[in-house]
């Protein structure tokens, strides 16, 4: 068989996704061939652990079926290419994929070159090709260590939970601590002692009506802030010295008769700095709070914006790489932002210098950039017709946050007033603020609701010594609030705060613990509650695996992985330090962990299919009734959030004849979208009418 003739000047560029392949192909000439690996090409086997515990934790990798299909083509092109550029994502996972590609492609090692870029633009790709690098094995080893650690925990702990709790369960090094956060919060809410208290809000007049709250009564502060030590953080909540209505009523009676005077006026100018540009965790939090996007949805949409969108027939990446924990910004984009701000909004909106944001995240990879638009001149409103609704919303959020981070401070005029009654027996406080200069708020608002309210309560011009007229006072009843349940944004913020997991893993972690039924998400409030199963598993793991369930220890493992990435730690040693105490705890748990199945509550309800009694069960969607003969009988009755049977609408006959078959009558049915008419001859006749 004749050898293929080597084609000079041909270069193979390998990326992970077909979309990325299409975008990059447009930026390169015909001396380059771009191909996609369709993600990972090798992984640990599914049928076994794939880690040799007695031989330095050597992993056994298998080529994935999808990669096996494209490998012949990659080998064929690689054989005829002078250079093979591995252009996978610029993070540890991308570095590992590049290494796996080099391992499975039959080509000389000298052909392989690593290129990376944080934005998919022509200039970024051109620059990366001018300075190709070698694969960074520190990053590869850090990713390999994480994969091996997670495989050991998953393969060792899951069978234990199957035997002791319930089949089909899984456990993970990071997901278990995430479930514990939700579990501990549920206990803190249950144990919180709710108290009633009262506040006094007075209506006063001095050149105009305004309201003021009673802040001191008989030399004591009316409001008290109490500190509650929680599992993951401190919680401060407000209460009052007025525990009874009569106590508050006494102060109101005093105010109605007292001579009230302005005793203090504090006017000042308050500057508010813009927040830093987005990193992965803050993007997920803001997209959740402002757009209602789940973390999984946010990352999926951000991926599409990064890989490229067709603009007037040409594909280009609209944002930089979305898995990052660095606030860094390139000099080029800061210069571009300066010019844009001055031209579009005026010199006064530019602070006079490019803003720099310091690293605040443990182990942040400073070589990365923050999430930003690839060009600030691509205004969201100009791209609306090229983007889907969710792409537009997320791009608009990213664009505005970046532009704001390079703009001038917002300036408010703040006014705080104290009104004293008698000899200081009572002190009332009033405050307000008005916007003097909007600055970065011109494009991005990050005010909380409370502050927004203050904007609407201007005070009249008050001076010290002025008499104030009492008009009325309202006594309001309040209750102390327990710590709030976690939602996606606050859970991600807590994981990030404690250095647990990586930004790229948060979306997967949350999706996994919901899918496994460990936590439930309230469909209205969108917050998380622990399920009976999640609480049971958490308590089991806390008793026998204190290290895995400890915040500090889990964070220290992440620091070790960062050390491997930076070349300070050796990956086999790091895995071994984790492995030995873990296996000791596993042996202890295997022998000592009691068998505890989730409670199954018998009910008087009869199965609609077979007539046997039903039991109350719980899933990630809530409680429901299931046949006691499951899985032989799959009878099921849904329940509402209060545990009552959901009303089932039975089809009602009508006198209308089906317009399609002309022989059957139409039935009135109900779906999620409302009522409709359907032929009673279904499924032979599928006619429906609104």
PDB file of C-alpha atoms in Angstrom, residues 230-491:
ATOM      1  CA  UNK A 230     -24.349  28.996  62.508  1.00  0.00           C
ATOM      2  CA  UNK A 231     -22.551  26.049  60.933  1.00  0.00           C
ATOM      3  CA  UNK A 232     -21.148  27.943  57.951  1.00  0.00           C
ATOM      4  CA  UNK A 233     -21.484  31.603  58.921  1.00  0.00           C
ATOM      5  CA  UNK A 234     -22.691  34.088  61.514  1.00  0.00           C
ATOM      6  CA  UNK A 235     -26.289  35.271  61.275  1.00  0.00           C
ATOM      7  CA  UNK A 236     -27.339  38.664  62.591  1.00  0.00           C
ATOM      8  CA  UNK A 237     -30.991  39.342  63.178  1.00  0.00           C
ATOM      9  CA  UNK A 238     -32.889  42.318  64.532  1.00  0.00           C
ATOM     10  CA  UNK A 239     -35.091  42.447  67.591  1.00  0.00           C
ATOM     11  CA  UNK A 240     -36.284  45.159  70.043  1.00  0.00           C
ATOM     12  CA  UNK A 241     -36.476  45.948  73.758  1.00  0.00           C
ATOM     13  CA  UNK A 242     -40.241  46.255  73.323  1.00  0.00           C
ATOM     14  CA  UNK A 243     -41.485  42.702  73.820  1.00  0.00           C
ATOM     15  CA  UNK A 244     -45.032  43.765  74.714  1.00  0.00           C
ATOM     16  CA  UNK A 245     -47.437  46.146  73.058  1.00  0.00           C
ATOM     17  CA  UNK A 246     -47.939  48.023  76.353  1.00  0.00           C
ATOM     18  CA  UNK A 247     -44.220  48.881  76.530  1.00  0.00           C
ATOM     19  CA  UNK A 248     -44.269  50.406  73.052  1.00  0.00           C
ATOM     20  CA  UNK A 249     -47.559  52.185  73.792  1.00  0.00           C
ATOM     21  CA  UNK A 250     -45.945  53.923  76.762  1.00  0.00           C
ATOM     22  CA  UNK A 251     -43.257  55.434  74.501  1.00  0.00           C
ATOM     23  CA  UNK A 252     -45.894  56.552  71.998  1.00  0.00           C
ATOM     24  CA  UNK A 253     -47.855  58.305  74.759  1.00  0.00           C
ATOM     25  CA  UNK A 254     -44.673  60.054  75.899  1.00  0.00           C
ATOM     26  CA  UNK A 255     -43.841  61.248  72.365  1.00  0.00           C
ATOM     27  CA  UNK A 256     -47.320  62.712  71.877  1.00  0.00           C
ATOM     28  CA  UNK A 257     -46.753  65.082  74.833  1.00  0.00           C
ATOM     29  CA  UNK A 258     -42.989  65.747  74.608  1.00  0.00           C
ATOM     30  CA  UNK A 259     -41.295  68.835  73.180  1.00  0.00           C
ATOM     31  CA  UNK A 260     -39.446  67.493  70.169  1.00  0.00           C
ATOM     32  CA  UNK A 261     -36.382  69.251  68.744  1.00  0.00           C
ATOM     33  CA  UNK A 262     -33.797  68.466  66.090  1.00  0.00           C
ATOM     34  CA  UNK A 263     -30.679  67.533  68.099  1.00  0.00           C
ATOM     35  CA  UNK A 264     -28.337  66.375  65.329  1.00  0.00           C
ATOM     36  CA  UNK A 265     -28.081  66.811  61.556  1.00  0.00           C
ATOM     37  CA  UNK A 266     -25.437  64.899  59.613  1.00  0.00           C
ATOM     38  CA  UNK A 267     -25.045  65.716  55.945  1.00  0.00           C
ATOM     39  CA  UNK A 268     -22.400  63.960  53.894  1.00  0.00           C
ATOM     40  CA  UNK A 269     -21.528  62.848  50.426  1.00  0.00           C
ATOM     41  CA  UNK A 270     -21.357  59.078  49.974  1.00  0.00           C
ATOM     42  CA  UNK A 271     -19.474  57.452  47.097  1.00  0.00           C
ATOM     43  CA  UNK A 272     -20.235  53.932  45.926  1.00  0.00           C
ATOM     44  CA  UNK A 273     -17.672  52.007  43.927  1.00  0.00           C
ATOM     45  CA  UNK A 274     -18.723  49.586  41.181  1.00  0.00           C
ATOM     46  CA  UNK A 275     -18.417  45.877  41.743  1.00  0.00           C
ATOM     47  CA  UNK A 276     -15.626  43.938  40.013  1.00  0.00           C
ATOM     48  CA  UNK A 277     -16.250  42.191  36.679  1.00  0.00           C
ATOM     49  CA  UNK A 278     -17.864  38.789  36.764  1.00  0.00           C
ATOM     50  CA  UNK A 279     -16.105  35.566  37.633  1.00  0.00           C
ATOM     51  CA  UNK A 280     -17.904  32.228  37.339  1.00  0.00           C
ATOM     52  CA  UNK A 281     -19.447  32.213  40.812  1.00  0.00           C
ATOM     53  CA  UNK A 282     -20.619  35.852  40.769  1.00  0.00           C
ATOM     54  CA  UNK A 283     -22.059  35.436  37.261  1.00  0.00           C
ATOM     55  CA  UNK A 284     -24.074  32.447  38.473  1.00  0.00           C
ATOM     56  CA  UNK A 285     -25.275  34.404  41.516  1.00  0.00           C
ATOM     57  CA  UNK A 286     -26.265  37.541  39.592  1.00  0.00           C
ATOM     58  CA  UNK A 287     -27.911  35.586  36.778  1.00  0.00           C
ATOM     59  CA  UNK A 288     -29.960  33.763  39.415  1.00  0.00           C
ATOM     60  CA  UNK A 289     -30.937  36.930  41.327  1.00  0.00           C
ATOM     61  CA  UNK A 290     -31.583  39.191  38.317  1.00  0.00           C
ATOM     62  CA  UNK A 291     -32.648  36.795  35.547  1.00  0.00           C
ATOM     63  CA  UNK A 292     -33.930  33.757  37.465  1.00  0.00           C
ATOM     64  CA  UNK A 293     -31.438  31.490  35.664  1.00  0.00           C
ATOM     65  CA  UNK A 294     -30.262  28.307  37.350  1.00  0.00           C
ATOM     66  CA  UNK A 295     -26.481  27.891  37.548  1.00  0.00           C
ATOM     67  CA  UNK A 296     -26.693  25.065  35.010  1.00  0.00           C
ATOM     68  CA  UNK A 297     -28.647  27.247  32.570  1.00  0.00           C
ATOM     69  CA  UNK A 298     -26.281  30.183  33.080  1.00  0.00           C
ATOM     70  CA  UNK A 299     -23.228  28.096  32.188  1.00  0.00           C
ATOM     71  CA  UNK A 300     -24.931  26.573  29.151  1.00  0.00           C
ATOM     72  CA  UNK A 301     -25.892  29.986  27.746  1.00  0.00           C
ATOM     73  CA  UNK A 302     -22.478  31.479  28.601  1.00  0.00           C
ATOM     74  CA  UNK A 303     -20.809  28.572  26.770  1.00  0.00           C
ATOM     75  CA  UNK A 304     -22.760  29.414  23.608  1.00  0.00           C
ATOM     76  CA  UNK A 305     -21.752  33.089  23.849  1.00  0.00           C
ATOM     77  CA  UNK A 306     -18.102  32.105  24.328  1.00  0.00           C
ATOM     78  CA  UNK A 307     -17.990  29.575  21.487  1.00  0.00           C
ATOM     79  CA  UNK A 308     -19.463  31.966  18.975  1.00  0.00           C
ATOM     80  CA  UNK A 309     -22.628  33.416  17.491  1.00  0.00           C
ATOM     81  CA  UNK A 310     -23.300  34.156  13.818  1.00  0.00           C
ATOM     82  CA  UNK A 311     -23.262  37.927  13.294  1.00  0.00           C
ATOM     83  CA  UNK A 312     -24.075  39.013   9.732  1.00  0.00           C
ATOM     84  CA  UNK A 313     -22.885  35.659   8.406  1.00  0.00           C
ATOM     85  CA  UNK A 314     -19.683  35.508  10.461  1.00  0.00           C
ATOM     86  CA  UNK A 315     -19.304  33.602  13.714  1.00  0.00           C
ATOM     87  CA  UNK A 316     -17.455  35.259  16.580  1.00  0.00           C
ATOM     88  CA  UNK A 317     -17.154  34.757  20.306  1.00  0.00           C
ATOM     89  CA  UNK A 318     -18.994  37.430  22.273  1.00  0.00           C
ATOM     90  CA  UNK A 319     -17.549  36.843  25.753  1.00  0.00           C
ATOM     91  CA  UNK A 320     -14.300  35.600  27.240  1.00  0.00           C
ATOM     92  CA  UNK A 321     -13.929  32.162  28.832  1.00  0.00           C
ATOM     93  CA  UNK A 322     -16.685  31.712  31.403  1.00  0.00           C
ATOM     94  CA  UNK A 323     -14.928  29.319  33.832  1.00  0.00           C
ATOM     95  CA  UNK A 324     -12.605  31.623  35.706  1.00  0.00           C
ATOM     96  CA  UNK A 325     -11.904  32.839  39.228  1.00  0.00           C
ATOM     97  CA  UNK A 326      -9.679  35.799  38.316  1.00  0.00           C
ATOM     98  CA  UNK A 327     -10.632  39.491  38.223  1.00  0.00           C
ATOM     99  CA  UNK A 328      -7.823  40.262  35.753  1.00  0.00           C
ATOM    100  CA  UNK A 329      -8.554  42.390  32.681  1.00  0.00           C
ATOM    101  CA  UNK A 330      -6.271  42.865  29.678  1.00  0.00           C
ATOM    102  CA  UNK A 331      -4.786  46.278  29.001  1.00  0.00           C
ATOM    103  CA  UNK A 332      -6.415  46.233  25.564  1.00  0.00           C
ATOM    104  CA  UNK A 333      -9.961  45.905  26.911  1.00  0.00           C
ATOM    105  CA  UNK A 334      -9.376  48.542  29.606  1.00  0.00           C
ATOM    106  CA  UNK A 335      -8.187  50.987  26.947  1.00  0.00           C
ATOM    107  CA  UNK A 336     -11.195  50.121  24.778  1.00  0.00           C
ATOM    108  CA  UNK A 337     -13.556  50.661  27.726  1.00  0.00           C
ATOM    109  CA  UNK A 338     -11.979  54.062  28.463  1.00  0.00           C
ATOM    110  CA  UNK A 339     -12.565  55.231  24.908  1.00  0.00           C
ATOM    111  CA  UNK A 340     -16.122  53.854  24.824  1.00  0.00           C
ATOM    112  CA  UNK A 341     -17.128  55.480  28.129  1.00  0.00           C
ATOM    113  CA  UNK A 342     -15.772  58.880  27.121  1.00  0.00           C
ATOM    114  CA  UNK A 343     -17.314  58.836  23.650  1.00  0.00           C
ATOM    115  CA  UNK A 344     -20.740  57.461  24.618  1.00  0.00           C
ATOM    116  CA  UNK A 345     -21.306  58.885  28.130  1.00  0.00           C
ATOM    117  CA  UNK A 346     -18.770  61.715  28.458  1.00  0.00           C
ATOM    118  CA  UNK A 347     -15.458  62.277  30.251  1.00  0.00           C
ATOM    119  CA  UNK A 348     -17.176  62.729  33.614  1.00  0.00           C
ATOM    120  CA  UNK A 349     -18.211  59.062  33.619  1.00  0.00           C
ATOM    121  CA  UNK A 350     -14.614  57.832  33.400  1.00  0.00           C
ATOM    122  CA  UNK A 351     -12.758  57.803  36.762  1.00  0.00           C
ATOM    123  CA  UNK A 352      -9.516  59.025  35.180  1.00  0.00           C
ATOM    124  CA  UNK A 353      -7.700  55.706  35.555  1.00  0.00           C
ATOM    125  CA  UNK A 354      -8.326  52.060  34.667  1.00  0.00           C
ATOM    126  CA  UNK A 355      -9.753  50.234  37.670  1.00  0.00           C
ATOM    127  CA  UNK A 356      -7.871  47.219  39.006  1.00  0.00           C
ATOM    128  CA  UNK A 357      -9.480  44.521  41.119  1.00  0.00           C
ATOM    129  CA  UNK A 358      -7.400  42.412  43.471  1.00  0.00           C
ATOM    130  CA  UNK A 359      -7.601  38.660  43.849  1.00  0.00           C
ATOM    131  CA  UNK A 360     -10.045  37.664  46.595  1.00  0.00           C
ATOM    132  CA  UNK A 361     -10.680  34.061  45.690  1.00  0.00           C
ATOM    133  CA  UNK A 362      -8.473  31.317  47.117  1.00  0.00           C
ATOM    134  CA  UNK A 363      -6.268  29.805  44.440  1.00  0.00           C
ATOM    135  CA  UNK A 364      -7.471  32.159  41.706  1.00  0.00           C
ATOM    136  CA  UNK A 365      -5.600  31.546  38.473  1.00  0.00           C
ATOM    137  CA  UNK A 366      -4.219  34.975  37.656  1.00  0.00           C
ATOM    138  CA  UNK A 367      -3.332  33.995  34.086  1.00  0.00           C
ATOM    139  CA  UNK A 368      -7.058  33.959  33.406  1.00  0.00           C
ATOM    140  CA  UNK A 369      -9.249  36.966  32.745  1.00  0.00           C
ATOM    141  CA  UNK A 370     -12.579  37.889  34.235  1.00  0.00           C
ATOM    142  CA  UNK A 371     -15.744  37.259  32.223  1.00  0.00           C
ATOM    143  CA  UNK A 372     -16.232  40.199  29.883  1.00  0.00           C
ATOM    144  CA  UNK A 373     -17.400  41.031  26.344  1.00  0.00           C
ATOM    145  CA  UNK A 374     -14.758  40.441  23.676  1.00  0.00           C
ATOM    146  CA  UNK A 375     -15.506  43.950  22.417  1.00  0.00           C
ATOM    147  CA  UNK A 376     -17.287  46.615  24.401  1.00  0.00           C
ATOM    148  CA  UNK A 377     -18.427  48.207  21.118  1.00  0.00           C
ATOM    149  CA  UNK A 378     -20.805  45.278  20.557  1.00  0.00           C
ATOM    150  CA  UNK A 379     -23.748  46.823  22.366  1.00  0.00           C
ATOM    151  CA  UNK A 380     -26.430  44.348  23.485  1.00  0.00           C
ATOM    152  CA  UNK A 381     -29.239  46.263  21.763  1.00  0.00           C
ATOM    153  CA  UNK A 382     -27.382  46.009  18.437  1.00  0.00           C
ATOM    154  CA  UNK A 383     -27.108  42.213  18.753  1.00  0.00           C
ATOM    155  CA  UNK A 384     -30.658  41.447  19.888  1.00  0.00           C
ATOM    156  CA  UNK A 385     -31.764  40.130  16.481  1.00  0.00           C
ATOM    157  CA  UNK A 386     -28.830  37.661  16.358  1.00  0.00           C
ATOM    158  CA  UNK A 387     -29.325  36.209  19.842  1.00  0.00           C
ATOM    159  CA  UNK A 388     -31.917  34.040  21.507  1.00  0.00           C
ATOM    160  CA  UNK A 389     -33.837  35.606  24.387  1.00  0.00           C
ATOM    161  CA  UNK A 390     -31.683  33.959  27.060  1.00  0.00           C
ATOM    162  CA  UNK A 391     -28.448  34.749  25.192  1.00  0.00           C
ATOM    163  CA  UNK A 392     -29.446  38.395  24.966  1.00  0.00           C
ATOM    164  CA  UNK A 393     -30.311  38.635  28.670  1.00  0.00           C
ATOM    165  CA  UNK A 394     -27.052  37.064  29.812  1.00  0.00           C
ATOM    166  CA  UNK A 395     -24.890  39.003  27.351  1.00  0.00           C
ATOM    167  CA  UNK A 396     -26.587  42.234  28.411  1.00  0.00           C
ATOM    168  CA  UNK A 397     -25.828  41.423  32.065  1.00  0.00           C
ATOM    169  CA  UNK A 398     -22.145  40.615  31.353  1.00  0.00           C
ATOM    170  CA  UNK A 399     -21.682  43.666  29.107  1.00  0.00           C
ATOM    171  CA  UNK A 400     -23.189  46.055  31.643  1.00  0.00           C
ATOM    172  CA  UNK A 401     -21.285  44.612  34.608  1.00  0.00           C
ATOM    173  CA  UNK A 402     -17.974  44.916  32.764  1.00  0.00           C
ATOM    174  CA  UNK A 403     -18.612  48.448  31.513  1.00  0.00           C
ATOM    175  CA  UNK A 404     -19.725  49.550  35.002  1.00  0.00           C
ATOM    176  CA  UNK A 405     -16.549  48.188  36.600  1.00  0.00           C
ATOM    177  CA  UNK A 406     -14.505  50.745  34.605  1.00  0.00           C
ATOM    178  CA  UNK A 407     -16.813  53.720  35.253  1.00  0.00           C
ATOM    179  CA  UNK A 408     -16.811  56.476  37.860  1.00  0.00           C
ATOM    180  CA  UNK A 409     -18.243  56.130  41.364  1.00  0.00           C
ATOM    181  CA  UNK A 410     -21.907  56.855  42.018  1.00  0.00           C
ATOM    182  CA  UNK A 411     -22.389  59.798  44.405  1.00  0.00           C
ATOM    183  CA  UNK A 412     -25.260  60.259  46.853  1.00  0.00           C
ATOM    184  CA  UNK A 413     -26.135  63.075  49.239  1.00  0.00           C
ATOM    185  CA  UNK A 414     -26.914  61.424  52.560  1.00  0.00           C
ATOM    186  CA  UNK A 415     -28.855  63.079  55.379  1.00  0.00           C
ATOM    187  CA  UNK A 416     -29.233  61.634  58.878  1.00  0.00           C
ATOM    188  CA  UNK A 417     -31.305  63.437  61.545  1.00  0.00           C
ATOM    189  CA  UNK A 418     -31.912  62.852  65.267  1.00  0.00           C
ATOM    190  CA  UNK A 419     -34.934  64.307  67.073  1.00  0.00           C
ATOM    191  CA  UNK A 420     -34.885  64.313  70.873  1.00  0.00           C
ATOM    192  CA  UNK A 421     -37.828  64.527  73.216  1.00  0.00           C
ATOM    193  CA  UNK A 422     -37.717  65.889  76.778  1.00  0.00           C
ATOM    194  CA  UNK A 423     -34.336  65.323  78.448  1.00  0.00           C
ATOM    195  CA  UNK A 424     -33.315  62.687  75.997  1.00  0.00           C
ATOM    196  CA  UNK A 425     -35.860  60.173  77.242  1.00  0.00           C
ATOM    197  CA  UNK A 426     -36.695  59.438  73.630  1.00  0.00           C
ATOM    198  CA  UNK A 427     -34.597  59.810  70.477  1.00  0.00           C
ATOM    199  CA  UNK A 428     -36.014  59.412  66.982  1.00  0.00           C
ATOM    200  CA  UNK A 429     -33.958  58.911  63.848  1.00  0.00           C
ATOM    201  CA  UNK A 430     -34.735  59.678  60.227  1.00  0.00           C
ATOM    202  CA  UNK A 431     -32.555  59.297  57.189  1.00  0.00           C
ATOM    203  CA  UNK A 432     -32.612  59.597  53.478  1.00  0.00           C
ATOM    204  CA  UNK A 433     -30.362  59.878  50.477  1.00  0.00           C
ATOM    205  CA  UNK A 434     -30.664  61.325  47.033  1.00  0.00           C
ATOM    206  CA  UNK A 435     -28.676  60.561  43.920  1.00  0.00           C
ATOM    207  CA  UNK A 436     -26.227  63.338  43.073  1.00  0.00           C
ATOM    208  CA  UNK A 437     -24.306  61.661  40.241  1.00  0.00           C
ATOM    209  CA  UNK A 438     -25.249  58.286  38.791  1.00  0.00           C
ATOM    210  CA  UNK A 439     -21.748  57.243  37.633  1.00  0.00           C
ATOM    211  CA  UNK A 440     -21.640  53.506  36.956  1.00  0.00           C
ATOM    212  CA  UNK A 441     -25.353  53.257  37.834  1.00  0.00           C
ATOM    213  CA  UNK A 442     -25.937  54.697  34.382  1.00  0.00           C
ATOM    214  CA  UNK A 443     -25.488  51.193  33.000  1.00  0.00           C
ATOM    215  CA  UNK A 444     -25.676  48.773  35.938  1.00  0.00           C
ATOM    216  CA  UNK A 445     -27.819  48.945  39.065  1.00  0.00           C
ATOM    217  CA  UNK A 446     -26.782  46.872  42.060  1.00  0.00           C
ATOM    218  CA  UNK A 447     -28.794  48.614  44.767  1.00  0.00           C
ATOM    219  CA  UNK A 448     -30.646  46.448  47.213  1.00  0.00           C
ATOM    220  CA  UNK A 449     -34.356  46.956  47.625  1.00  0.00           C
ATOM    221  CA  UNK A 450     -33.930  48.728  50.974  1.00  0.00           C
ATOM    222  CA  UNK A 451     -31.635  51.338  49.515  1.00  0.00           C
ATOM    223  CA  UNK A 452     -33.991  51.892  46.616  1.00  0.00           C
ATOM    224  CA  UNK A 453     -36.701  52.679  49.177  1.00  0.00           C
ATOM    225  CA  UNK A 454     -34.497  55.302  50.829  1.00  0.00           C
ATOM    226  CA  UNK A 455     -34.304  57.147  47.526  1.00  0.00           C
ATOM    227  CA  UNK A 456     -38.072  57.716  47.713  1.00  0.00           C
ATOM    228  CA  UNK A 457     -38.073  59.246  51.232  1.00  0.00           C
ATOM    229  CA  UNK A 458     -36.521  62.715  51.006  1.00  0.00           C
ATOM    230  CA  UNK A 459     -36.392  64.767  54.226  1.00  0.00           C
ATOM    231  CA  UNK A 460     -37.305  68.456  54.495  1.00  0.00           C
ATOM    232  CA  UNK A 461     -34.477  70.900  55.189  1.00  0.00           C
ATOM    233  CA  UNK A 462     -33.860  70.472  58.919  1.00  0.00           C
ATOM    234  CA  UNK A 463     -31.433  72.316  61.195  1.00  0.00           C
ATOM    235  CA  UNK A 464     -30.286  71.725  64.784  1.00  0.00           C
ATOM    236  CA  UNK A 465     -32.601  73.357  67.345  1.00  0.00           C
ATOM    237  CA  UNK A 466     -35.709  73.412  65.178  1.00  0.00           C
ATOM    238  CA  UNK A 467     -38.947  72.388  66.879  1.00  0.00           C
ATOM    239  CA  UNK A 468     -40.713  69.386  65.451  1.00  0.00           C
ATOM    240  CA  UNK A 469     -44.446  68.763  65.640  1.00  0.00           C
ATOM    241  CA  UNK A 470     -45.706  65.303  66.604  1.00  0.00           C
ATOM    242  CA  UNK A 471     -48.658  64.196  64.472  1.00  0.00           C
ATOM    243  CA  UNK A 472     -49.064  60.475  64.966  1.00  0.00           C
ATOM    244  CA  UNK A 473     -47.211  57.276  65.778  1.00  0.00           C
ATOM    245  CA  UNK A 474     -47.770  53.723  64.627  1.00  0.00           C
ATOM    246  CA  UNK A 475     -46.821  50.670  66.650  1.00  0.00           C
ATOM    247  CA  UNK A 476     -45.746  47.853  64.360  1.00  0.00           C
ATOM    248  CA  UNK A 477     -45.576  44.221  65.365  1.00  0.00           C
ATOM    249  CA  UNK A 478     -42.678  42.109  64.078  1.00  0.00           C
ATOM    250  CA  UNK A 479     -41.248  38.637  64.484  1.00  0.00           C
ATOM    251  CA  UNK A 480     -37.612  37.688  64.584  1.00  0.00           C
ATOM    252  CA  UNK A 481     -36.645  35.891  61.393  1.00  0.00           C
ATOM    253  CA  UNK A 482     -34.779  32.578  61.355  1.00  0.00           C
ATOM    254  CA  UNK A 483     -31.818  32.203  58.995  1.00  0.00           C
ATOM    255  CA  UNK A 484     -33.036  32.022  55.393  1.00  0.00           C
ATOM    256  CA  UNK A 485     -32.870  28.774  53.457  1.00  0.00           C
ATOM    257  CA  UNK A 486     -30.203  28.511  50.828  1.00  0.00           C
ATOM    258  CA  UNK A 487     -31.043  29.197  47.214  1.00  0.00           C
ATOM    259  CA  UNK A 488     -28.692  28.605  44.279  1.00  0.00           C
ATOM    260  CA  UNK A 489     -27.005  31.987  44.616  1.00  0.00           C
ATOM    261  CA  UNK A 490     -26.410  31.809  48.375  1.00  0.00           C
ATOM    262  CA  UNK A 491     -25.263  28.169  48.276  1.00  0.00           C
TER     263      UNK A 491
END
